[in-house]
XYZ file of C-alpha atoms in Angstrom:
75
model
C 22.311 -52.823 -33.340
C 23.806 -50.984 -30.609
C 25.002 -53.022 -27.680
C 25.520 -51.278 -24.203
C 27.416 -53.067 -21.376
C 27.439 -51.832 -17.779
C 30.415 -52.086 -15.474
C 30.235 -51.731 -11.637
C 33.638 -50.444 -10.259
C 34.577 -50.071 -6.599
C 36.874 -47.419 -5.536
C 38.025 -46.006 -2.139
C 38.486 -42.142 -2.223
C 38.511 -39.347 0.573
C 36.280 -37.059 -1.590
C 32.904 -36.913 0.105
C 29.374 -37.140 -1.808
C 29.212 -33.122 -0.797
C 32.413 -32.524 -2.433
C 32.146 -34.199 -6.120
C 29.035 -36.067 -7.967
C 29.495 -39.405 -9.235
C 30.064 -38.268 -12.730
C 33.002 -36.107 -11.429
C 34.710 -39.216 -9.630
C 34.105 -41.194 -12.797
C 35.925 -38.811 -14.745
C 38.616 -38.910 -12.416
C 38.969 -42.290 -12.421
C 38.980 -42.240 -16.630
C 41.896 -39.372 -16.338
C 43.624 -41.444 -13.732
C 43.745 -44.600 -16.266
C 44.653 -42.513 -19.362
C 47.817 -41.764 -17.560
C 48.432 -45.582 -16.567
C 48.094 -46.168 -20.020
C 50.658 -43.831 -21.036
C 52.945 -45.539 -18.395
C 52.385 -48.983 -19.715
C 53.437 -47.850 -23.223
C 56.520 -46.579 -21.542
C 56.872 -49.440 -19.286
C 56.832 -51.840 -22.314
C 58.705 -49.963 -24.987
C 61.758 -48.899 -22.409
C 61.205 -51.977 -20.355
C 61.477 -50.090 -17.186
C 59.556 -52.542 -15.007
C 62.308 -55.259 -16.089
C 65.312 -53.467 -15.164
C 67.268 -54.860 -12.574
C 69.223 -51.527 -11.806
C 68.174 -49.649 -9.005
C 69.420 -46.114 -7.846
C 67.968 -46.230 -4.191
C 64.865 -44.165 -3.484
C 65.992 -40.999 -5.048
C 63.288 -39.103 -7.072
C 63.431 -39.441 -10.543
C 64.048 -36.205 -12.614
C 61.807 -34.690 -15.185
C 63.304 -35.147 -18.757
C 65.142 -38.316 -17.712
C 64.151 -41.245 -20.148
C 64.549 -43.884 -16.976
C 65.487 -43.673 -13.275
C 68.632 -45.258 -13.943
C 69.834 -43.085 -16.421
C 72.978 -41.009 -15.191
C 71.476 -37.833 -14.973
C 68.825 -39.263 -12.808
C 71.011 -40.208 -10.239
C 71.105 -37.772 -7.035
C 74.408 -35.430 -6.883
């Protein structure tokens, strides 16, 4: 026996109905949460959210393992 569930999700977007179908918007949301799931793994593995060390509002450099890593600090 197969059970199906439905979930209503409300989102705010600047995309109009003419620019994207409901299926396309649903795919965009799913793709976003795939990325968020990866960030969650990283945050829990490296405890990035718990870090009290701040480097200001400098951009994080690709390749650095955390924003507080010395190579991620602005020059």
